[in-house]
Amino acid sequence: MTPVSRDPHRSAGDIFADAIDLPASERSQFLDRACGDDRALRNEVDSLLAAHQSAGEFMNAPAIDTDLPMAGIEPEDLSGTHAGAYRLVKILGTGGMSTVYLGERADAEFEKQVAVKLIKRGMDTDHILSRFRNERQVLAGLEHQNIARLLDGGVTADGRPYLIMEYIDGIPVDQFCGRNELAIGDRLRLFRTVCTAVQYAHRNLVVHRDLKPSNILVTRSGKVKLLDFGISKVLQPESAEALGMTATGFRLMTPRYASPEQVRGEPVTTATDVYSLGVILYELLTGQPPYRIKTTVPTEVERVIGQTEPPRPSTVISQGTTVPGRNLARRLAGDIDNIVLKALRKEPDRRYESADQFSEDVRRHLDGLPVMARPDTVGYRTAKFVQRNRVPVAATGIVFLSLVAATILSTSLYFRSERALAEAEVQRTTAGRVSGFLEEMMVAVDPVEMQSGEAVTVERILQEASKRIDDELGEEPAVAAALHHTMARTFRNLGAFDEAKKHGLAELALQDELYGPRSIEAAGGMLMMGGIFLEQGENERAESLFQEVRNISESTGNGEDEITANTYRALGKTRSAQGDYEEAKKLCRRAIEIRRALPGDHREELAGDLNQLGLSLVQSGKHEESVAALREALDLMTATRGKNHTFIGQINNNIGWALGKRGDWSEAAGYLREAIVRQENIFAPDHPNVLVAHGNLAQALFNAGQLEEAEIIYEEVIVGFRSRFGDRHANVGHALNNYATMLENGKEVFADAADLYRQALSIYREQLGNEHPYCAIANHNLARTLHKAGRLSDAEKECRSALAVRRAVLRDGHPDIARDLDLMGTILMDQGDPAAARGFYEEAVAILRNELPEGNERIVDTEARLAFCLAKIGH
Amino acid sequence: MADPSDLTQVLKDASGGSRTAADRLLPLVYDELRRLAQSRMAEERSDHTLQATALVHEAYLKLIDMDRVEWQNRAHFFALAAKAIRRILIDHARAKNRAKRGGGERNLSLDEALTIPAEGLDMNIVALHEALERFAEEEPIRAQVVELRFFGGLSGEEIAEVLGVDRRTVTRYWQHARAWLYRELQDDAGE
């Protein structure tokens, strides 16, 4: 039955919508016409109309207004509760990360008012606490009449960290100047007092990092007090340091007072405070901020602060200024313009060297003496900054520390599995035959024996040996297997993974022949092979081998023997490599549990387990626990081997690493110095272990901001490696690469850094072949530096080369490949080609999502860049 | 290699239900909203009323550089973001419901469900989401209007631009969808 009178294309929804536009009186007639005799249609429209009538405000407010899942964002007022011995009286103020309360001693023995800074929920509590423990000695030691004392800190009953500080009843310095209509001279004198306090803190190695008027109070009696010294370092999430320009990092400072290096996420030094002092003085004198930052878009903030020049103070005197007197502009023009702008220079090393020097120049001006500040030249500014517009990419360096860490583990692990094998009768004779064979090999390549006069290298010996194992030891498969094992390990340590694998596979084939497929005797070889796979980033293959060993050991033993423990540790290392640190920790703990229950003395192996656990703990950010595990490892090794074993030095080294990761590079440096002492007791001063330890120390000192000493040590290390190994050894490459990292990130001398990266790259290529992970690392670093230096097309070329190498060497989807992809995307973005950048970002995101746990910072970062890229496409 | 029409396609796929693009965006949108809300709370102690819709707009602004992006891409970005917010809200409500069930409670309290003043109808957002899925089977475009407006917090004009229809059509679609959903949820509640 087709209704004749209605348009068959009109739906109930359309008729309904038409109907509600009509006055009620006309509706019925309209509906009769529109629906004709289609009862179903008419019923539907009527039903919609009825719903419309009674729907009220249904859905009119967006869901997000009613249902925003932001539980906990309401600032709760905890007045009346306690923090330690203090009762919270009232809220004094609140910031992004904390709420400050007025507090009173709860025991009321003596009345004392304090300020209690209570950290908000959602912050990384563990990290803040460990930071605080780190810093408290230093901060509590700051005793200066113009600095508010840090009195104490702790955790509330419900687990929130708090800091107790001297309570200052005052108003921010800018308000103080305004209310009292201070003249220029008075403002400058007040400012000098601020400088004195800052200088005092700097001498005590504390950088404020967040200087702003609201942190500088003036009491009713006119006394200046600086608040929150060093607090922002305590509150800084660990990740923010490495990440640079992320939203996470951004929240930690006040953009208005932030220096170019801060918005770029680069290391913060005393020069950073000098810069903030410059902003404060600018505002005190003009009533204006130097930059008009109207946006919160990080790249834009970075652009404004990092690239634009602030107007001279004398040119921005506004109607609303609180500075009294006439001819203000004339008063500021010249010296004061120059002084303020010197403090505001983009490059930290072109600002005043210290708050003292800044203050001194102000004094000279006040005394009518010539000041040291000179106007900046336009040429300098443009030359240096014209091309600065980059998204920072996390730095990659070949870090000595982790290399050493890896070596400890593997030596100890294989040592044990070999010893397990040694229990078999056949091994006794095998051992003798193995060393005999190796001795022959040495003789074969002895220059005296050789006629050609070719240089003898370890590689040559090994190659020669490789050829001869099969030819000469066909009758002695057990000896051949043991030799293949040794060869595999040696090649692996040389970074020649393909060669290593060949021998590893040969060993396994022989074991199968001797003992049947997948025997317990093959376990050592399988663990070794797995280790090689791990080195190449083939984590899944490694894992499946380790799992197989676990199955074998569980089926042949009770599942709680030594091989099982070794396997758990190897699996732990695998998980760690896969980024699953939680599981890694569990596996290591299982290894430790088994090991502790074993009869006999296994302290040395236990130390190895604890060492791996410690490394996994560092990776998962549990620095305290990590240090504890590593210290236990240290104690065990000391007990079994005495103080002068090389492993002792290495554990010290790892403790240094853990402390460094925790952000305490100074304490780390202490352990690394200890590591050096241990190594030097055993080895000659130019022994690689000693040199490596020095390299690590230089790295730590660099991170601790002690660039001068770091630089000296780096230079020594490079000289040492060169004289020990020759100019072209891979270790020289490592030293050059790491030194370049410091020049790049610490001193920002990109041309020198690029030069060193190139040298390192050329060494790696020559020594390790074009397709080695180290080539890719040096190549990537070179690309990143060139990018920073604004040499975009060179950067692109190098980055493509790094990417090609990594694609060739690493398994598909290795997270390191994403580093190159990410940098490529960024370079292309800066070249104004977001369409080309997009593919790289997308692949990077796909890889990272696949490889890293959800929410990992690298994923979030790269995704953010992809989002910007997508948004810019079509522009 | 990639040209803008590819992007448009990706974004369209996403609007059409592909989870990958929305997946990519979701953490960004969510983090941005949280961050904005938090900084807002910190700045404006005197006025605790959060205008969440305003926050969403600010989040959009922060995530994309509005001045430099063509409308076509911006529109699809909005669509994607609305989808992401929808998922945030639904996931959140489901998680809360699960937690509630675990706790033996059945009633949803105000902060997790939308309370509809008219007719005393209680509706939770998960039921709404499911009803909207059913509606989308018949009327995909109109369902998208709901997504953009109700979840994405977009204005009628913005929706008109996203969908490439006129402003009046958006209003008509919205009214239809709203009545349909209201009836659907009432029926649910009656069952």
CSV table of C-alpha atoms in Angstrom, one decimal, chain A residues 457-620:
chain,number,residue,atom,x,y,z
A,457,THR,CA,95.0,-8.9,15.5
A,458,VAL,CA,92.6,-10.8,17.7
A,459,GLU,CA,90.2,-10.8,14.8
A,460,ARG,CA,92.9,-12.6,12.7
A,461,ILE,CA,93.5,-15.2,15.3
A,462,LEU,CA,89.8,-15.9,15.5
A,463,GLN,CA,89.4,-16.1,11.8
A,464,GLU,CA,92.2,-18.5,11.6
A,465,ALA,CA,90.8,-20.5,14.4
A,466,SER,CA,87.3,-20.6,12.8
A,467,LYS,CA,88.8,-22.2,9.7
A,468,ARG,CA,90.6,-24.8,11.6
A,469,ILE,CA,88.1,-26.0,14.2
A,470,ASP,CA,86.1,-28.0,11.7
A,471,ASP,CA,89.1,-29.2,9.8
A,472,GLU,CA,91.1,-30.4,12.8
A,473,LEU,CA,88.6,-31.3,15.4
A,474,GLY,CA,86.2,-33.4,13.5
A,475,GLU,CA,87.0,-36.3,15.7
A,476,GLU,CA,86.6,-34.4,19.0
A,477,PRO,CA,83.1,-32.9,18.9
A,478,ALA,CA,83.1,-32.0,22.6
A,479,VAL,CA,86.3,-30.0,22.2
A,480,ALA,CA,85.0,-28.4,19.0
A,481,ALA,CA,81.8,-27.5,20.8
A,482,ALA,CA,83.7,-25.8,23.6
A,483,LEU,CA,85.8,-23.9,21.1
A,484,HIS,CA,82.8,-22.7,19.2
A,485,HIS,CA,81.4,-21.5,22.5
A,486,THR,CA,84.5,-19.5,23.3
A,487,MET,CA,84.6,-18.2,19.8
A,488,ALA,CA,81.0,-17.2,19.9
A,489,ARG,CA,81.5,-15.3,23.1
A,490,THR,CA,84.6,-13.6,21.9
A,491,PHE,CA,83.0,-12.5,18.6
A,492,ARG,CA,80.0,-11.3,20.6
A,493,ASN,CA,82.2,-9.2,22.8
A,494,LEU,CA,83.8,-7.8,19.7
A,495,GLY,CA,80.3,-6.9,18.4
A,496,ALA,CA,80.6,-9.2,15.5
A,497,PHE,CA,77.2,-10.8,16.0
A,498,ASP,CA,76.9,-12.6,12.8
A,499,GLU,CA,80.2,-14.4,13.3
A,500,ALA,CA,79.2,-15.1,16.9
A,501,LYS,CA,75.9,-16.6,15.8
A,502,LYS,CA,77.6,-18.8,13.4
A,503,HIS,CA,79.7,-20.3,16.1
A,504,GLY,CA,76.9,-20.5,18.5
A,505,LEU,CA,74.8,-22.4,16.1
A,506,ALA,CA,77.8,-24.7,15.3
A,507,GLU,CA,78.1,-25.4,19.0
A,508,LEU,CA,74.4,-26.2,19.4
A,509,ALA,CA,74.6,-28.6,16.4
A,510,LEU,CA,77.5,-30.4,18.0
A,511,GLN,CA,75.7,-30.6,21.3
A,512,ASP,CA,72.7,-32.1,19.7
A,513,GLU,CA,74.9,-34.6,18.0
A,514,LEU,CA,76.6,-35.5,21.2
A,515,TYR,CA,73.7,-35.5,23.7
A,516,GLY,CA,70.6,-35.6,21.6
A,517,PRO,CA,68.4,-32.7,20.7
A,518,ARG,CA,67.9,-30.0,23.3
A,519,SER,CA,69.8,-31.6,26.0
A,520,ILE,CA,70.6,-30.0,29.3
A,521,GLU,CA,74.2,-30.0,28.1
A,522,ALA,CA,73.2,-27.6,25.4
A,523,ALA,CA,71.8,-25.1,27.9
A,524,GLY,CA,75.0,-23.0,28.2
A,525,GLY,CA,75.1,-22.7,24.4
A,526,MET,CA,71.5,-21.8,24.2
A,527,LEU,CA,71.8,-19.1,26.8
A,528,MET,CA,74.7,-17.7,24.9
A,529,MET,CA,72.8,-17.7,21.6
A,530,GLY,CA,70.0,-16.0,23.4
A,531,GLY,CA,72.4,-13.4,24.7
A,532,ILE,CA,73.6,-12.7,21.1
A,533,PHE,CA,70.0,-12.3,19.9
A,534,LEU,CA,69.5,-9.9,22.7
A,535,GLU,CA,72.5,-7.9,21.6
A,536,GLN,CA,71.0,-7.6,18.2
A,537,GLY,CA,67.7,-6.6,19.6
A,538,GLU,CA,66.1,-9.8,18.5
A,539,ASN,CA,64.4,-10.1,21.8
A,540,GLU,CA,61.7,-12.5,20.8
A,541,ARG,CA,64.1,-15.1,19.4
A,542,ALA,CA,66.2,-14.7,22.6
A,543,GLU,CA,63.1,-15.2,24.7
A,544,SER,CA,62.1,-18.3,22.9
A,545,LEU,CA,65.5,-19.8,23.4
A,546,PHE,CA,65.5,-18.9,27.1
A,547,GLN,CA,62.0,-20.4,27.4
A,548,GLU,CA,63.3,-23.5,25.8
A,549,VAL,CA,66.1,-23.8,28.3
A,550,ARG,CA,63.6,-23.3,31.0
A,551,ASN,CA,61.5,-26.1,29.7
A,552,ILE,CA,64.6,-28.4,29.5
A,553,SER,CA,65.7,-27.5,33.0
A,554,GLU,CA,62.3,-28.0,34.4
A,555,SER,CA,61.9,-31.4,32.7
A,556,THR,CA,65.3,-32.6,33.7
A,557,GLY,CA,65.7,-31.1,37.1
A,558,ASN,CA,63.4,-29.9,39.8
A,559,GLY,CA,63.0,-26.5,38.2
A,560,GLU,CA,64.9,-24.9,41.0
A,561,ASP,CA,68.5,-25.6,40.1
A,562,GLU,CA,71.3,-23.4,39.0
A,563,ILE,CA,70.5,-23.4,35.3
A,564,THR,CA,66.9,-22.5,36.0
A,565,ALA,CA,68.2,-19.5,38.0
A,566,ASN,CA,70.5,-18.5,35.2
A,567,THR,CA,67.6,-18.8,32.8
A,568,TYR,CA,65.4,-16.6,34.9
A,569,ARG,CA,68.1,-14.0,35.0
A,570,ALA,CA,68.5,-14.2,31.2
A,571,LEU,CA,64.7,-13.9,30.8
A,572,GLY,CA,64.8,-10.9,33.2
A,573,LYS,CA,67.4,-9.3,31.0
A,574,THR,CA,65.2,-10.0,27.9
A,575,ARG,CA,62.1,-8.4,29.5
A,576,SER,CA,64.2,-5.5,30.5
A,577,ALA,CA,65.4,-5.1,26.9
A,578,GLN,CA,61.7,-5.3,25.8
A,579,GLY,CA,60.9,-2.5,28.2
A,580,ASP,CA,58.8,-4.7,30.5
A,581,TYR,CA,60.6,-3.8,33.6
A,582,GLU,CA,57.9,-5.1,35.9
A,583,GLU,CA,58.2,-8.6,34.6
A,584,ALA,CA,62.0,-8.3,34.4
A,585,LYS,CA,62.0,-7.5,38.1
A,586,LYS,CA,59.8,-10.5,38.9
A,587,LEU,CA,62.1,-12.8,36.9
A,588,CYS,CA,65.2,-11.5,38.5
A,589,ARG,CA,63.6,-11.9,41.9
A,590,ARG,CA,62.7,-15.5,41.0
A,591,ALA,CA,66.3,-16.2,40.1
A,592,ILE,CA,67.4,-14.7,43.4
A,593,GLU,CA,64.8,-16.8,45.3
A,594,ILE,CA,66.0,-20.0,43.6
A,595,ARG,CA,69.6,-19.0,44.1
A,596,ARG,CA,69.3,-18.3,47.8
A,597,ALA,CA,67.7,-21.7,48.3
A,598,LEU,CA,70.5,-23.6,46.6
A,599,PRO,CA,72.9,-25.5,48.7
A,600,GLY,CA,76.5,-24.4,48.5
A,601,ASP,CA,78.1,-21.1,48.0
A,602,HIS,CA,76.4,-19.1,45.2
A,603,ARG,CA,77.0,-15.6,46.5
A,604,GLU,CA,78.9,-14.6,43.4
A,605,GLU,CA,76.1,-15.6,41.1
A,606,LEU,CA,73.6,-14.1,43.5
A,607,ALA,CA,75.5,-10.9,43.1
A,608,GLY,CA,75.0,-11.2,39.3
A,609,ASP,CA,71.3,-11.7,39.8
A,610,LEU,CA,71.1,-8.7,42.1
A,611,ASN,CA,73.1,-6.7,39.7
A,612,GLN,CA,70.5,-7.4,36.9
A,613,LEU,CA,67.7,-6.8,39.3
A,614,GLY,CA,69.3,-3.5,40.2
A,615,LEU,CA,69.6,-2.5,36.5
A,616,SER,CA,65.9,-3.4,35.9
A,617,LEU,CA,64.9,-1.4,38.9
A,618,VAL,CA,66.8,1.6,37.6
A,619,GLN,CA,64.9,1.3,34.3
A,620,SER,CA,61.6,1.2,36.1
